[in-house]
Tab-separated table of C-alpha atoms in Angstrom:
chain	number	residue	atom	x	y	z
A	1	UNK	CA	35.812	37.586	30.919
A	2	UNK	CA	34.973	40.104	28.227
A	3	UNK	CA	35.852	37.553	25.537
A	4	UNK	CA	33.503	35.016	27.205
A	5	UNK	CA	30.663	37.559	27.421
A	6	UNK	CA	31.129	38.504	23.755
A	7	UNK	CA	31.039	34.871	22.664
A	8	UNK	CA	27.901	34.209	24.756
A	9	UNK	CA	26.203	37.277	23.255
A	10	UNK	CA	27.102	36.194	19.732
A	11	UNK	CA	25.685	32.708	20.362
A	12	UNK	CA	22.488	34.214	21.742
A	13	UNK	CA	22.081	36.493	18.753
A	14	UNK	CA	22.602	33.583	16.350
A	15	UNK	CA	19.973	31.524	18.180
A	16	UNK	CA	17.484	34.374	17.996
A	17	UNK	CA	18.222	35.079	14.353
A	18	UNK	CA	17.825	31.483	13.182
A	19	UNK	CA	14.195	30.339	12.695
A	20	UNK	CA	13.102	27.656	15.137
A	21	UNK	CA	12.223	25.298	12.293
A	22	UNK	CA	15.806	25.487	10.992
A	23	UNK	CA	17.096	24.076	14.247
A	24	UNK	CA	14.522	21.413	15.017
A	25	UNK	CA	14.397	18.099	13.184
A	26	UNK	CA	11.447	17.288	10.944
A	27	UNK	CA	9.538	14.534	12.719
A	28	UNK	CA	7.430	11.939	10.870
A	29	UNK	CA	5.117	9.901	13.095
A	30	UNK	CA	4.577	6.265	12.080
A	31	UNK	CA	1.306	4.803	13.417
A	32	UNK	CA	1.461	1.094	12.584
A	33	UNK	CA	0.627	-2.295	14.194
A	34	UNK	CA	4.086	-3.415	15.339
A	35	UNK	CA	3.121	-5.868	18.085
A	36	UNK	CA	-0.249	-7.536	17.442
A	37	UNK	CA	-2.672	-8.651	14.754
A	38	UNK	CA	-2.105	-10.135	11.289
A	39	UNK	CA	-0.198	-7.158	9.855
A	40	UNK	CA	2.939	-6.961	12.018
A	41	UNK	CA	5.147	-8.160	9.134
A	42	UNK	CA	3.640	-5.537	6.824
A	43	UNK	CA	4.204	-2.754	9.389
A	44	UNK	CA	7.860	-3.712	9.704
A	45	UNK	CA	8.240	-4.033	5.920
A	46	UNK	CA	6.892	-0.486	5.444
A	47	UNK	CA	9.059	0.975	8.220
A	48	UNK	CA	12.264	-0.771	7.141
A	49	UNK	CA	11.791	0.407	3.563
A	50	UNK	CA	11.053	4.002	4.589
A	51	UNK	CA	14.324	3.912	6.528
A	52	UNK	CA	16.147	2.613	3.427
A	53	UNK	CA	14.831	5.540	1.379
A	54	UNK	CA	15.791	8.121	4.008
A	55	UNK	CA	19.253	6.595	4.428
A	56	UNK	CA	19.871	7.586	0.793
A	57	UNK	CA	19.301	11.226	1.775
A	58	UNK	CA	21.358	11.076	4.969
A	59	UNK	CA	18.075	11.716	6.849
A	60	UNK	CA	18.375	15.358	5.762
A	61	UNK	CA	16.348	17.805	3.664
A	62	UNK	CA	16.831	21.557	3.163
A	63	UNK	CA	19.336	21.671	6.032
A	64	UNK	CA	17.053	19.925	8.522
A	65	UNK	CA	17.415	16.472	10.004
A	66	UNK	CA	14.548	13.999	9.523
A	67	UNK	CA	13.435	11.671	12.316
A	68	UNK	CA	11.022	8.729	12.222
A	69	UNK	CA	9.024	8.395	15.454
A	70	UNK	CA	7.252	5.033	15.821
A	71	UNK	CA	4.095	4.232	17.785
A	72	UNK	CA	2.427	0.814	17.990
A	73	UNK	CA	-1.331	0.613	17.324
A	74	UNK	CA	-1.539	-3.040	18.511
A	75	UNK	CA	-4.060	-3.421	15.650
A	76	UNK	CA	-6.753	-1.581	17.647
A	77	UNK	CA	-8.540	1.520	16.249
A	78	UNK	CA	-8.862	3.268	19.634
A	79	UNK	CA	-5.184	2.707	20.366
A	80	UNK	CA	-4.291	3.973	16.885
A	81	UNK	CA	-6.115	7.244	17.487
A	82	UNK	CA	-4.627	7.673	20.980
A	83	UNK	CA	-1.118	7.113	19.634
A	84	UNK	CA	-1.719	9.582	16.795
A	85	UNK	CA	-2.752	12.233	19.338
A	86	UNK	CA	0.379	11.528	21.397
A	87	UNK	CA	2.578	11.860	18.336
A	88	UNK	CA	1.038	15.196	17.348
A	89	UNK	CA	0.497	16.881	20.721
A	90	UNK	CA	3.374	15.462	22.817
A	91	UNK	CA	6.049	14.385	20.328
A	92	UNK	CA	5.287	17.325	18.000
A	93	UNK	CA	5.515	15.353	14.753
A	94	UNK	CA	4.964	17.300	11.541
A	95	UNK	CA	2.909	14.611	9.793
A	96	UNK	CA	1.584	11.098	10.298
A	97	UNK	CA	2.081	7.918	8.229
A	98	UNK	CA	-0.266	4.961	8.719
A	99	UNK	CA	-2.071	2.608	9.073
A	100	UNK	CA	-1.919	-0.825	7.373
A	101	UNK	CA	-5.604	-1.804	7.404
A	102	UNK	CA	-8.894	0.000	6.855
A	103	UNK	CA	-10.171	-0.933	10.339
A	104	UNK	CA	-7.702	1.492	11.943
A	105	UNK	CA	-7.916	4.001	9.113
A	106	UNK	CA	-11.280	5.416	10.165
A	107	UNK	CA	-9.919	6.361	13.596
A	108	UNK	CA	-6.781	7.958	12.158
A	109	UNK	CA	-8.746	9.658	9.383
A	110	UNK	CA	-11.131	11.353	11.823
A	111	UNK	CA	-8.289	12.666	14.000
A	112	UNK	CA	-6.154	13.924	11.109
A	113	UNK	CA	-9.146	15.654	9.497
A	114	UNK	CA	-10.208	17.398	12.682
A	115	UNK	CA	-6.680	18.316	13.807
A	116	UNK	CA	-5.677	19.404	10.263
A	117	UNK	CA	-2.519	17.303	10.335
A	118	UNK	CA	-1.284	15.649	7.100
A	119	UNK	CA	-1.841	11.873	7.189
A	120	UNK	CA	-0.179	9.774	4.471
A	121	UNK	CA	-1.641	6.269	4.014
A	122	UNK	CA	1.026	3.718	2.999
A	123	UNK	CA	-1.302	0.723	2.511
A	124	UNK	CA	-5.031	0.715	3.432
A	125	UNK	CA	-7.201	0.765	0.282
A	126	UNK	CA	-10.761	1.733	1.295
A	127	UNK	CA	-12.223	3.489	-1.774
A	128	UNK	CA	-14.236	5.977	0.266
A	129	UNK	CA	-11.192	7.604	1.911
A	130	UNK	CA	-10.199	9.185	-1.392
A	131	UNK	CA	-13.765	9.142	-2.705
A	132	UNK	CA	-16.945	10.440	-1.124
A	133	UNK	CA	-15.359	10.792	2.363
A	134	UNK	CA	-12.130	12.431	1.183
A	135	UNK	CA	-10.310	14.997	3.331
A	136	UNK	CA	-7.839	17.741	2.337
A	137	UNK	CA	-5.542	16.392	5.078
A	138	UNK	CA	-5.511	12.670	4.165
A	139	UNK	CA	-3.376	11.541	1.219
A	140	UNK	CA	-2.684	8.028	-0.064
A	141	UNK	CA	0.549	6.727	-1.613
A	142	UNK	CA	-0.542	3.064	-1.827
A	143	UNK	CA	-3.758	2.394	-3.796
A	144	UNK	CA	-7.522	2.417	-3.693
A	145	UNK	CA	-9.118	-1.016	-3.904
A	146	UNK	CA	-10.869	-0.085	-7.129
A	147	UNK	CA	-7.628	1.177	-8.679
A	148	UNK	CA	-5.968	-2.243	-8.339
A	149	UNK	CA	-8.645	-4.305	-10.131
A	150	UNK	CA	-10.648	-1.923	-12.350
A	151	UNK	CA	-8.629	-2.584	-15.518
A	152	UNK	CA	-8.162	-6.288	-14.772
A	153	UNK	CA	-11.775	-7.046	-15.734
A	154	UNK	CA	-11.284	-5.669	-19.234
A	155	UNK	CA	-7.836	-7.296	-19.485
A	156	UNK	CA	-9.113	-10.774	-18.647
A	157	UNK	CA	-12.082	-10.493	-21.006
A	158	UNK	CA	-9.705	-9.470	-23.804
A	159	UNK	CA	-7.484	-12.477	-23.043
A	160	UNK	CA	-10.360	-14.922	-23.508
A	161	UNK	CA	-11.516	-15.488	-19.928
A	162	UNK	CA	-15.266	-15.313	-20.573
A	163	UNK	CA	-16.634	-17.054	-17.441
A	164	UNK	CA	-15.229	-16.124	-14.013
A	165	UNK	CA	-16.025	-17.163	-10.427
A	166	UNK	CA	-15.529	-14.493	-7.737
A	167	UNK	CA	-14.178	-15.455	-4.293
A	168	UNK	CA	-13.294	-13.073	-1.435
A	169	UNK	CA	-13.848	-12.609	2.287
A	170	UNK	CA	-17.207	-11.134	3.323
A	171	UNK	CA	-16.083	-7.671	4.411
A	172	UNK	CA	-15.805	-4.190	2.946
A	173	UNK	CA	-12.498	-4.614	1.095
A	174	UNK	CA	-13.608	-7.976	-0.329
A	175	UNK	CA	-16.793	-6.504	-1.763
A	176	UNK	CA	-15.032	-3.368	-3.062
A	177	UNK	CA	-12.399	-5.404	-4.912
A	178	UNK	CA	-14.876	-7.889	-6.393
A	179	UNK	CA	-17.211	-5.052	-7.412
A	180	UNK	CA	-14.324	-3.147	-8.977
A	181	UNK	CA	-13.445	-6.165	-11.119
A	182	UNK	CA	-16.985	-7.292	-11.925
A	183	UNK	CA	-18.438	-4.161	-13.560
A	184	UNK	CA	-15.833	-3.661	-16.329
A	185	UNK	CA	-15.546	-7.441	-16.846
A	186	UNK	CA	-19.274	-7.773	-17.499
A	187	UNK	CA	-19.287	-4.620	-19.644
A	188	UNK	CA	-16.536	-6.242	-21.744
A	189	UNK	CA	-18.748	-9.277	-22.386
A	190	UNK	CA	-17.728	-11.539	-19.489
A	191	UNK	CA	-20.059	-13.562	-17.263
A	192	UNK	CA	-19.815	-14.073	-13.491
A	193	UNK	CA	-20.863	-17.711	-12.965
A	194	UNK	CA	-20.730	-17.664	-9.161
A	195	UNK	CA	-19.935	-15.090	-6.469
A	196	UNK	CA	-18.984	-16.314	-2.975
A	197	UNK	CA	-17.908	-14.513	0.197
A	198	UNK	CA	-16.684	-16.770	3.059
A	199	UNK	CA	-16.990	-15.205	6.561
A	200	UNK	CA	-14.054	-12.926	7.380
A	201	UNK	CA	-11.589	-14.399	9.842
A	202	UNK	CA	-9.635	-17.582	10.390
A	203	UNK	CA	-10.334	-20.133	7.648
A	204	UNK	CA	-9.071	-23.734	7.658
A	205	UNK	CA	-10.709	-25.165	4.539
A	206	UNK	CA	-11.757	-23.669	1.184
A	207	UNK	CA	-13.274	-27.023	0.190
A	208	UNK	CA	-16.995	-26.051	0.194
A	209	UNK	CA	-16.388	-22.928	-1.876
A	210	UNK	CA	-13.990	-24.610	-4.315
A	211	UNK	CA	-16.512	-27.436	-4.790
A	212	UNK	CA	-19.212	-24.993	-5.888
A	213	UNK	CA	-16.732	-23.284	-8.212
A	214	UNK	CA	-15.869	-26.617	-9.844
A	215	UNK	CA	-19.577	-27.267	-10.469
A	216	UNK	CA	-19.931	-23.813	-12.128
A	217	UNK	CA	-17.120	-24.609	-14.624
A	218	UNK	CA	-15.551	-21.116	-14.989
A	219	UNK	CA	-12.507	-20.266	-17.078
A	220	UNK	CA	-10.918	-18.651	-14.025
A	221	UNK	CA	-11.342	-17.733	-10.370
A	222	UNK	CA	-10.825	-14.056	-9.532
A	223	UNK	CA	-10.056	-13.679	-5.826
A	224	UNK	CA	-8.874	-11.412	-3.042
A	225	UNK	CA	-7.037	-12.944	-0.107
A	226	UNK	CA	-3.798	-12.053	1.667
A	227	UNK	CA	-1.591	-13.658	4.306
A	228	UNK	CA	-2.366	-17.210	5.563
A	229	UNK	CA	-5.773	-17.478	3.790
A	230	UNK	CA	-4.028	-16.674	0.478
A	231	UNK	CA	-1.526	-19.450	1.100
A	232	UNK	CA	-4.330	-21.887	1.942
A	233	UNK	CA	-6.290	-21.030	-1.223
A	234	UNK	CA	-3.241	-21.424	-3.479
A	235	UNK	CA	-2.380	-24.800	-1.927
A	236	UNK	CA	-5.926	-26.196	-1.978
A	237	UNK	CA	-6.533	-24.969	-5.550
A	238	UNK	CA	-3.713	-27.286	-6.617
A	239	UNK	CA	-4.588	-30.136	-4.208
A	240	UNK	CA	-8.137	-30.263	-5.600
A	241	UNK	CA	-6.759	-30.451	-9.159
A	242	UNK	CA	-8.463	-27.228	-10.205
A	243	UNK	CA	-5.205	-26.018	-11.772
A	244	UNK	CA	-5.916	-28.510	-14.594
A	245	UNK	CA	-9.414	-27.084	-15.205
A	246	UNK	CA	-9.163	-23.307	-14.773
A	247	UNK	CA	-6.818	-20.401	-13.921
A	248	UNK	CA	-6.386	-18.918	-10.462
A	249	UNK	CA	-6.261	-15.116	-10.687
A	250	UNK	CA	-6.841	-12.175	-8.379
A	251	UNK	CA	-5.491	-9.087	-6.682
A	252	UNK	CA	-1.753	-9.756	-6.550
A	253	UNK	CA	-1.470	-9.995	-2.751
A	254	UNK	CA	-2.523	-13.624	-3.320
A	255	UNK	CA	1.080	-14.478	-4.248
A	256	UNK	CA	2.972	-11.772	-2.358
A	257	UNK	CA	6.695	-12.382	-1.751
A	258	UNK	CA	5.679	-12.689	1.911
A	259	UNK	CA	3.551	-15.763	0.991
A	260	UNK	CA	5.734	-17.555	-1.575
A	261	UNK	CA	7.974	-19.390	0.943
A	262	UNK	CA	4.859	-21.073	2.430
A	263	UNK	CA	3.061	-21.610	-0.879
A	264	UNK	CA	6.011	-23.270	-2.624
A	265	UNK	CA	5.576	-24.594	-6.155
A	266	UNK	CA	1.780	-24.493	-5.831
A	267	UNK	CA	2.056	-20.736	-6.433
A	268	UNK	CA	3.332	-21.179	-10.006
A	269	UNK	CA	0.820	-20.217	-12.686
A	270	UNK	CA	-1.216	-17.619	-10.757
A	271	UNK	CA	-2.116	-14.393	-12.583
A	272	UNK	CA	-2.307	-11.233	-10.476
A	273	UNK	CA	-2.847	-7.491	-10.780
A	274	UNK	CA	-1.106	-5.078	-8.425
A	275	UNK	CA	0.691	-1.757	-8.209
A	276	UNK	CA	4.022	-3.515	-7.617
A	277	UNK	CA	5.786	-6.756	-8.453
A	278	UNK	CA	9.470	-7.434	-7.700
A	279	UNK	CA	10.167	-8.120	-11.400
A	280	UNK	CA	9.513	-4.491	-12.429
A	281	UNK	CA	12.430	-3.485	-14.638
A	282	UNK	CA	13.515	0.032	-13.716
A	283	UNK	CA	16.658	1.415	-12.015
A	284	UNK	CA	14.890	2.530	-8.826
A	285	UNK	CA	13.343	-0.899	-8.240
A	286	UNK	CA	16.577	-2.740	-9.003
A	287	UNK	CA	18.453	-0.570	-6.515
A	288	UNK	CA	15.690	-0.992	-3.903
A	289	UNK	CA	15.653	-4.783	-4.249
A	290	UNK	CA	19.457	-5.011	-4.112
A	291	UNK	CA	19.645	-2.973	-0.921
A	292	UNK	CA	16.617	-4.602	0.715
A	293	UNK	CA	17.768	-8.148	-0.056
A	294	UNK	CA	21.331	-7.393	1.071
A	295	UNK	CA	20.066	-6.107	4.420
A	296	UNK	CA	17.116	-8.419	5.150
A	297	UNK	CA	18.005	-11.591	3.135
A	298	UNK	CA	14.613	-11.801	1.411
A	299	UNK	CA	12.755	-10.256	-1.534
A	300	UNK	CA	11.150	-6.884	-0.829
A	301	UNK	CA	7.360	-7.041	-1.089
A	302	UNK	CA	4.743	-4.657	-2.447
A	303	UNK	CA	4.298	-3.351	1.106
A	304	UNK	CA	7.991	-2.529	1.379
A	305	UNK	CA	7.943	-0.860	-2.041
A	306	UNK	CA	5.024	1.317	-0.926
A	307	UNK	CA	6.943	2.308	2.203
A	308	UNK	CA	10.030	3.191	0.167
A	309	UNK	CA	8.034	5.251	-2.330
A	310	UNK	CA	6.129	6.964	0.490
A	311	UNK	CA	9.363	8.185	2.064
A	312	UNK	CA	10.709	9.308	-1.336
A	313	UNK	CA	7.559	11.316	-2.062
A	314	UNK	CA	7.518	12.905	1.401
A	315	UNK	CA	11.203	13.838	1.051
A	316	UNK	CA	10.572	15.376	-2.370
A	317	UNK	CA	7.666	17.386	-0.954
A	318	UNK	CA	9.756	18.592	1.988
A	319	UNK	CA	12.447	19.717	-0.451
A	320	UNK	CA	9.770	21.472	-2.539
A	321	UNK	CA	8.630	23.295	0.616
A	322	UNK	CA	12.197	24.307	1.483
A	323	UNK	CA	12.066	22.204	4.646
A	324	UNK	CA	9.257	24.359	6.084
A	325	UNK	CA	6.698	22.356	8.048
A	326	UNK	CA	4.874	24.978	10.116
A	327	UNK	CA	2.450	25.618	7.253
A	328	UNK	CA	0.613	22.266	7.074
A	329	UNK	CA	-1.569	23.346	4.162
A	330	UNK	CA	1.589	24.341	2.303
A	331	UNK	CA	3.058	20.923	3.013
A	332	UNK	CA	0.005	19.213	1.490
A	333	UNK	CA	0.274	21.540	-1.507
A	334	UNK	CA	3.928	20.522	-1.921
A	335	UNK	CA	2.899	16.828	-1.935
A	336	UNK	CA	0.486	17.659	-4.753
A	337	UNK	CA	3.231	19.406	-6.714
A	338	UNK	CA	5.919	16.725	-6.776
A	339	UNK	CA	6.241	13.716	-9.055
A	340	UNK	CA	8.764	10.974	-8.326
A	341	UNK	CA	10.233	7.920	-10.012
A	342	UNK	CA	9.530	5.149	-7.532
A	343	UNK	CA	9.922	1.407	-7.415
A	344	UNK	CA	6.587	1.234	-9.267
A	345	UNK	CA	7.560	3.764	-11.930
A	346	UNK	CA	6.288	7.356	-12.011
A	347	UNK	CA	3.802	8.343	-9.319
A	348	UNK	CA	2.139	11.472	-8.024
A	349	UNK	CA	-0.760	12.525	-5.798
A	350	UNK	CA	-3.961	13.611	-7.560
A	351	UNK	CA	-5.116	16.882	-5.886
A	352	UNK	CA	-8.712	16.120	-6.932
A	353	UNK	CA	-8.887	12.995	-4.738
A	354	UNK	CA	-5.587	12.840	-2.764
A	355	UNK	CA	-5.118	9.298	-4.149
A	356	UNK	CA	-1.907	8.202	-5.859
A	357	UNK	CA	-1.726	8.071	-9.671
A	358	UNK	CA	0.434	5.112	-10.689
A	359	UNK	CA	0.953	2.203	-13.072
A	360	UNK	CA	-0.745	-1.158	-12.449
A	361	UNK	CA	1.003	-4.388	-13.430
A	362	UNK	CA	-0.503	-7.678	-14.596
A	363	UNK	CA	1.879	-10.509	-13.814
A	364	UNK	CA	2.133	-14.288	-13.670
A	365	UNK	CA	4.076	-16.458	-11.268
A	366	UNK	CA	6.259	-19.141	-12.855
A	367	UNK	CA	9.014	-21.574	-11.998
A	368	UNK	CA	12.382	-19.858	-12.382
A	369	UNK	CA	14.940	-22.565	-11.673
A	370	UNK	CA	13.954	-24.256	-8.431
A	371	UNK	CA	11.903	-21.329	-7.113
A	372	UNK	CA	8.724	-19.486	-8.031
A	373	UNK	CA	9.325	-16.032	-9.508
A	374	UNK	CA	7.391	-13.276	-11.263
A	375	UNK	CA	6.948	-12.352	-14.923
A	376	UNK	CA	5.277	-9.064	-15.915
A	377	UNK	CA	2.623	-9.696	-18.594
A	378	UNK	CA	1.295	-6.181	-19.036
A	379	UNK	CA	1.635	-2.630	-17.682
A	380	UNK	CA	-1.366	-0.299	-17.467
A	381	UNK	CA	0.041	3.204	-17.238
A	382	UNK	CA	-1.041	6.224	-15.246
A	383	UNK	CA	-4.083	4.687	-13.560
A	384	UNK	CA	-6.081	7.486	-11.933
A	385	UNK	CA	-9.275	7.182	-9.922
A	386	UNK	CA	-12.309	9.302	-10.878
A	387	UNK	CA	-13.462	11.641	-8.061
A	388	UNK	CA	-16.089	9.112	-6.870
A	389	UNK	CA	-17.875	11.808	-4.897
A	390	UNK	CA	-14.757	13.614	-3.664
A	391	UNK	CA	-15.109	17.375	-4.014
A	392	UNK	CA	-11.487	18.454	-3.423
A	393	UNK	CA	-11.247	19.382	-7.100
A	394	UNK	CA	-14.155	21.821	-6.777
């Protein structure tokens, strides 16, 4: 009996002596649209790739286990905010990761800012979130819309594309991306011959817009579309014979690995600019693609790469903080302090804006055997947004 009492006392003393944080797992709340809307595939791509990155660490950092806790936003802003509150107040997560699209970002942004909980954005690109509306609690590992296309205007002008037609959906991201391309392109001597914004939503025919572009006789179209509309544009560009008159270019989501199976050979010859392309030649990306393709039997996309790099950066920050998560401001400071080698090359978080600093790649799709593949044409290093009204840097 005495031996039992002594053992029980020793266990109690150990439990009291050990800090609570050393015993509890670190919990990362994922707030993504898993069940509804056009971004379910992207949500799963991000989550699967974060899991791949954490598998490499054994889901451990500084002696603490790491857990991913998933909540489905159903692609609705009010649901996204409700699920974020549940994750923080009921599930006791230490930080949030999400969303995919800017429509849900506003709801998550407001909650994270008010609750002073770190929110890491793995995809949505609204410029204002790391610009004039920036928050010390909201960080982005993906991109700002302007960051993707800003240097592409100068690049295309230097390559001899003097007349360009702009084409994007009529919504905030469409206008931000076209504006981000247009200003430096015009400053470099280029001319915008036509600028068109079809209504955002389901689109079954690009014919009217492509007809006006043909009449304007540009050297190239610069566009922003993703998902099924991107596939439709690529196919109709070829069907209308425009591929014999001009170049199709744009933000690289136009020919994402998620779209290529549907686009087929029509996707060959497109020039894109993006923060990731599967053909990037570095050890981290090669390892990521090998593991992703072995597990999921398809090429990992830019969305998956962002998820993988997000988990790597969070893990590095947790290691920097010694696994301590009670001090949320300290956790944000640790994310500012680390720099990782990701699938995209070196990347870090700029403390002046909380936006990622990363390389941008210009690439072209081409036939590689019987399939369409990617060839990197140029690499623009260390692309960093100006503050754009953000005052985090003082």
